[in-house]
Amino acid sequence: MPRLTISHITSYSYRQPVRFGEHRLMVRPRESYDQHLVSATLKIDPEPADVRWLQDVFGNSVAIATIDRPSTRLVIDSEVHVDHRPTKLQHVDIEDYARIYPFTYSSEEMPDLLRSIERQHVDPQRQIDTWARRFVKSGGETDTLSMLSDMTAAIKRDFTYVARPEKGTQTPIETLAKRKGTCRDYAMLMIEAVRALGFAARFVSGYLYSASQDDRHLGGGNTHAWVRVYLPGSGWVEFDPTNGIVGSRGLIRVAVARDIYQAVPISGTWSGFPGSFLDMGVSVDISVDRSAEPSVLSRKTS
């Protein structure tokens, strides 16, 4: 079980002092059977008048910061220590009735999964549906896990990863047409595709790290995005289409939500003279305790 130290610093700079509205921060990893939060420190400059914590409807930890002093900069510095026991593909155990696609979720689970099955993007020409059906065998049985793994691998293989620091996400149809995008674009494409096949899926925001020298991941050094699909017998299983990962190897969950806009790491407002905003920078450093497992340091500053 490797121990990770994750430093996530977000900084904003302005030409002249501005006032800040309430800021909503989602930078604290979720506690679960495969990741244990050992410690967490959150520093904000200028020092806020108040920071209160809450859990949202999905159980994510959210800090609400109230900053009452004008400033020419805002720095949000999160450092956490996490013990990670990643799950792997061979650990995914699906109930017999769901191992072959198609299947129907049980009557006990369906009411809680319905909103995560609902499509969120208009697809009038059924382009996403058509693409998703490519992974269903036309003859013979379709293994559920193999189908989802093949879709994950296909996005990594057939699409070009392009970093895009600007806010916003392409629609799944745009990503399908352009054959390129960011991790969040790929996550939204896969979510819509598996929902088109009747699966419950959720968006995940978190961190990506290389657990060994053999790992060569895309999308590291910043916050990362991937997908969770509900599979009876194993529950919510991670699929990272940017890197072709099935299971949680190298993935640390921070926020899980039905829609990408419910899992924004940092959001807030400021007020001041037009044109005051200068720059935003994000730095994520992840180090792995080498006494626990061989590792590399993932770093990128934008």
mmCIF file of C-alpha atoms in Angstrom, residues 74-240:
data_model
loop_
_atom_site.group_PDB
_atom_site.id
_atom_site.type_symbol
_atom_site.label_atom_id
_atom_site.label_comp_id
_atom_site.label_asym_id
_atom_site.label_seq_id
_atom_site.Cartn_x
_atom_site.Cartn_y
_atom_site.Cartn_z
ATOM 1 C CA LEU A 74 -5.520 34.365 -4.157
ATOM 2 C CA VAL A 75 -3.615 31.170 -3.358
ATOM 3 C CA ILE A 76 -5.291 27.906 -2.397
ATOM 4 C CA ASP A 77 -2.783 25.359 -1.111
ATOM 5 C CA SER A 78 -3.940 21.811 -0.341
ATOM 6 C CA GLU A 79 -1.620 19.085 0.936
ATOM 7 C CA VAL A 80 -2.852 15.602 1.737
ATOM 8 C CA HIS A 81 -1.340 12.259 2.664
ATOM 9 C CA VAL A 82 -3.178 9.202 1.360
ATOM 10 C CA ASP A 83 -2.658 5.454 1.758
ATOM 11 C CA HIS A 84 -3.743 3.838 -1.499
ATOM 12 C CA ARG A 85 -4.605 0.190 -2.114
ATOM 13 C CA PRO A 86 -5.595 0.224 -5.792
ATOM 14 C CA THR A 87 -7.985 -2.291 -7.287
ATOM 15 C CA LYS A 88 -7.020 -4.014 -10.525
ATOM 16 C CA LEU A 89 -8.919 -5.539 -13.422
ATOM 17 C CA GLN A 90 -8.664 -9.047 -11.994
ATOM 18 C CA HIS A 91 -10.341 -7.842 -8.780
ATOM 19 C CA VAL A 92 -13.554 -6.898 -10.596
ATOM 20 C CA ASP A 93 -16.090 -9.625 -9.772
ATOM 21 C CA ILE A 94 -19.464 -9.291 -11.490
ATOM 22 C CA GLU A 95 -22.641 -11.108 -10.470
ATOM 23 C CA ASP A 96 -23.497 -14.036 -12.764
ATOM 24 C CA TYR A 97 -26.624 -12.382 -14.163
ATOM 25 C CA ALA A 98 -24.649 -9.279 -15.233
ATOM 26 C CA ARG A 99 -21.575 -10.893 -16.755
ATOM 27 C CA ILE A 100 -23.146 -11.046 -20.201
ATOM 28 C CA TYR A 101 -24.571 -7.899 -21.812
ATOM 29 C CA PRO A 102 -27.382 -6.911 -21.947
ATOM 30 C CA PHE A 103 -28.697 -7.271 -18.405
ATOM 31 C CA THR A 104 -31.037 -5.316 -16.136
ATOM 32 C CA TYR A 105 -30.110 -3.880 -12.763
ATOM 33 C CA SER A 106 -32.003 -5.373 -9.839
ATOM 34 C CA SER A 107 -35.259 -3.799 -8.684
ATOM 35 C CA GLU A 108 -33.578 -2.888 -5.374
ATOM 36 C CA GLU A 109 -30.776 -0.940 -7.070
ATOM 37 C CA MET A 110 -32.566 0.581 -10.027
ATOM 38 C CA PRO A 111 -34.336 3.465 -8.182
ATOM 39 C CA ASP A 112 -30.989 4.776 -6.897
ATOM 40 C CA LEU A 113 -29.230 4.328 -10.250
ATOM 41 C CA LEU A 114 -31.816 5.877 -12.574
ATOM 42 C CA ARG A 115 -30.429 9.437 -12.559
ATOM 43 C CA SER A 116 -26.968 8.068 -13.380
ATOM 44 C CA ILE A 117 -28.386 6.194 -16.380
ATOM 45 C CA GLU A 118 -30.181 9.236 -17.836
ATOM 46 C CA ARG A 119 -28.524 10.786 -20.887
ATOM 47 C CA GLN A 120 -27.407 14.409 -20.450
ATOM 48 C CA HIS A 121 -26.515 15.408 -24.009
ATOM 49 C CA VAL A 122 -28.760 15.646 -27.044
ATOM 50 C CA ASP A 123 -27.848 13.114 -29.748
ATOM 51 C CA PRO A 124 -30.503 13.577 -32.475
ATOM 52 C CA GLN A 125 -28.658 11.496 -35.065
ATOM 53 C CA ARG A 126 -27.732 8.809 -32.505
ATOM 54 C CA GLN A 127 -24.024 9.207 -33.208
ATOM 55 C CA ILE A 128 -23.011 8.265 -29.671
ATOM 56 C CA ASP A 129 -25.419 5.316 -29.697
ATOM 57 C CA THR A 130 -23.962 4.048 -32.982
ATOM 58 C CA TRP A 131 -20.404 4.368 -31.746
ATOM 59 C CA ALA A 132 -21.225 2.623 -28.450
ATOM 60 C CA ARG A 133 -22.941 -0.283 -30.226
ATOM 61 C CA ARG A 134 -19.657 -1.034 -32.016
ATOM 62 C CA PHE A 135 -18.481 -2.712 -28.821
ATOM 63 C CA VAL A 136 -21.462 -5.073 -28.633
ATOM 64 C CA LYS A 137 -20.878 -8.315 -30.516
ATOM 65 C CA SER A 138 -23.294 -8.821 -33.403
ATOM 66 C CA GLY A 139 -23.031 -12.573 -33.057
ATOM 67 C CA GLY A 140 -22.511 -14.544 -29.857
ATOM 68 C CA GLU A 141 -22.376 -13.318 -26.285
ATOM 69 C CA THR A 142 -20.912 -9.968 -25.231
ATOM 70 C CA ASP A 143 -18.895 -10.130 -22.024
ATOM 71 C CA THR A 144 -19.808 -7.059 -19.958
ATOM 72 C CA LEU A 145 -16.386 -6.311 -18.510
ATOM 73 C CA SER A 146 -14.574 -7.011 -21.782
ATOM 74 C CA MET A 147 -16.918 -4.657 -23.633
ATOM 75 C CA LEU A 148 -16.310 -1.796 -21.181
ATOM 76 C CA SER A 149 -12.559 -2.491 -21.172
ATOM 77 C CA ASP A 150 -12.511 -2.465 -24.983
ATOM 78 C CA MET A 151 -14.312 0.892 -25.063
ATOM 79 C CA THR A 152 -11.806 2.309 -22.562
ATOM 80 C CA ALA A 153 -8.883 1.054 -24.644
ATOM 81 C CA ALA A 154 -10.406 2.311 -27.897
ATOM 82 C CA ILE A 155 -10.631 5.896 -26.673
ATOM 83 C CA LYS A 156 -6.998 5.800 -25.598
ATOM 84 C CA ARG A 157 -5.946 4.224 -28.917
ATOM 85 C CA ASP A 158 -8.097 6.102 -31.429
ATOM 86 C CA PHE A 159 -8.231 9.596 -29.934
ATOM 87 C CA THR A 160 -5.451 12.164 -29.473
ATOM 88 C CA TYR A 161 -4.974 13.645 -26.015
ATOM 89 C CA VAL A 162 -4.625 17.442 -26.108
ATOM 90 C CA ALA A 163 -4.166 19.465 -22.924
ATOM 91 C CA ARG A 164 -6.545 22.420 -22.720
ATOM 92 C CA PRO A 165 -6.186 24.746 -19.696
ATOM 93 C CA GLU A 166 -9.279 26.768 -20.597
ATOM 94 C CA LYS A 167 -12.517 26.095 -18.772
ATOM 95 C CA GLY A 168 -15.260 24.111 -20.397
ATOM 96 C CA THR A 169 -15.820 20.685 -21.870
ATOM 97 C CA GLN A 170 -16.530 19.537 -25.388
ATOM 98 C CA THR A 171 -19.823 17.795 -25.981
ATOM 99 C CA PRO A 172 -19.475 14.049 -26.553
ATOM 100 C CA ILE A 173 -20.471 14.544 -30.214
ATOM 101 C CA GLU A 174 -17.701 17.155 -30.643
ATOM 102 C CA THR A 175 -15.147 14.797 -29.123
ATOM 103 C CA LEU A 176 -16.312 11.965 -31.353
ATOM 104 C CA ALA A 177 -16.022 14.191 -34.442
ATOM 105 C CA LYS A 178 -12.662 15.776 -33.584
ATOM 106 C CA ARG A 179 -11.085 12.547 -32.290
ATOM 107 C CA LYS A 180 -9.149 14.586 -29.765
ATOM 108 C CA GLY A 181 -9.688 16.178 -26.383
ATOM 109 C CA THR A 182 -8.763 16.323 -22.724
ATOM 110 C CA CYS A 183 -9.365 13.807 -19.961
ATOM 111 C CA ARG A 184 -12.650 15.503 -19.053
ATOM 112 C CA ASP A 185 -13.793 15.345 -22.690
ATOM 113 C CA TYR A 186 -13.015 11.630 -22.842
ATOM 114 C CA ALA A 187 -14.779 11.014 -19.531
ATOM 115 C CA MET A 188 -17.952 12.700 -20.780
ATOM 116 C CA LEU A 189 -17.825 10.767 -24.069
ATOM 117 C CA MET A 190 -17.539 7.431 -22.281
ATOM 118 C CA ILE A 191 -20.236 8.329 -19.756
ATOM 119 C CA GLU A 192 -22.708 9.126 -22.522
ATOM 120 C CA ALA A 193 -21.687 6.009 -24.467
ATOM 121 C CA VAL A 194 -22.193 3.575 -21.591
ATOM 122 C CA ARG A 195 -25.430 5.309 -20.597
ATOM 123 C CA ALA A 196 -26.610 4.768 -24.175
ATOM 124 C CA LEU A 197 -26.103 1.052 -23.477
ATOM 125 C CA GLY A 198 -28.106 1.246 -20.235
ATOM 126 C CA PHE A 199 -25.295 1.443 -17.678
ATOM 127 C CA ALA A 200 -25.214 3.749 -14.671
ATOM 128 C CA ALA A 201 -22.135 5.979 -14.882
ATOM 129 C CA ARG A 202 -20.668 8.901 -12.962
ATOM 130 C CA PHE A 203 -17.978 11.508 -13.516
ATOM 131 C CA VAL A 204 -14.886 11.432 -11.280
ATOM 132 C CA SER A 205 -12.445 14.238 -10.554
ATOM 133 C CA GLY A 206 -9.227 13.493 -8.737
ATOM 134 C CA TYR A 207 -5.512 12.907 -9.120
ATOM 135 C CA LEU A 208 -3.410 10.645 -11.333
ATOM 136 C CA TYR A 209 -0.019 9.271 -10.346
ATOM 137 C CA SER A 210 2.504 6.793 -11.704
ATOM 138 C CA ALA A 211 2.861 3.880 -9.320
ATOM 139 C CA SER A 212 5.978 2.526 -11.070
ATOM 140 C CA GLN A 213 8.593 3.482 -13.631
ATOM 141 C CA ASP A 214 6.663 1.448 -16.219
ATOM 142 C CA ASP A 215 3.609 3.703 -16.022
ATOM 143 C CA ARG A 216 3.431 6.433 -18.649
ATOM 144 C CA HIS A 217 0.214 8.281 -18.030
ATOM 145 C CA LEU A 218 -1.458 11.155 -19.876
ATOM 146 C CA GLY A 219 -3.180 13.910 -17.957
ATOM 147 C CA GLY A 220 -0.990 13.867 -14.853
ATOM 148 C CA GLY A 221 0.352 16.964 -13.120
ATOM 149 C CA ASN A 222 -3.073 18.520 -12.855
ATOM 150 C CA THR A 223 -6.460 17.391 -11.679
ATOM 151 C CA HIS A 224 -7.615 14.384 -13.687
ATOM 152 C CA ALA A 225 -10.997 13.047 -14.809
ATOM 153 C CA TRP A 226 -12.332 9.561 -15.463
ATOM 154 C CA VAL A 227 -15.486 7.421 -15.199
ATOM 155 C CA ARG A 228 -17.178 5.090 -12.729
ATOM 156 C CA VAL A 229 -19.609 2.470 -14.008
ATOM 157 C CA TYR A 230 -21.888 0.504 -11.698
ATOM 158 C CA LEU A 231 -21.425 -3.265 -12.087
ATOM 159 C CA PRO A 232 -23.437 -5.621 -9.836
ATOM 160 C CA GLY A 233 -21.088 -7.580 -7.609
ATOM 161 C CA SER A 234 -18.288 -4.989 -7.600
ATOM 162 C CA GLY A 235 -20.280 -1.748 -7.371
ATOM 163 C CA TRP A 236 -18.725 1.380 -8.850
ATOM 164 C CA VAL A 237 -15.700 0.432 -10.968
ATOM 165 C CA GLU A 238 -13.143 2.925 -12.342
ATOM 166 C CA PHE A 239 -12.488 3.294 -16.077
ATOM 167 C CA ASP A 240 -9.940 5.877 -17.256
#
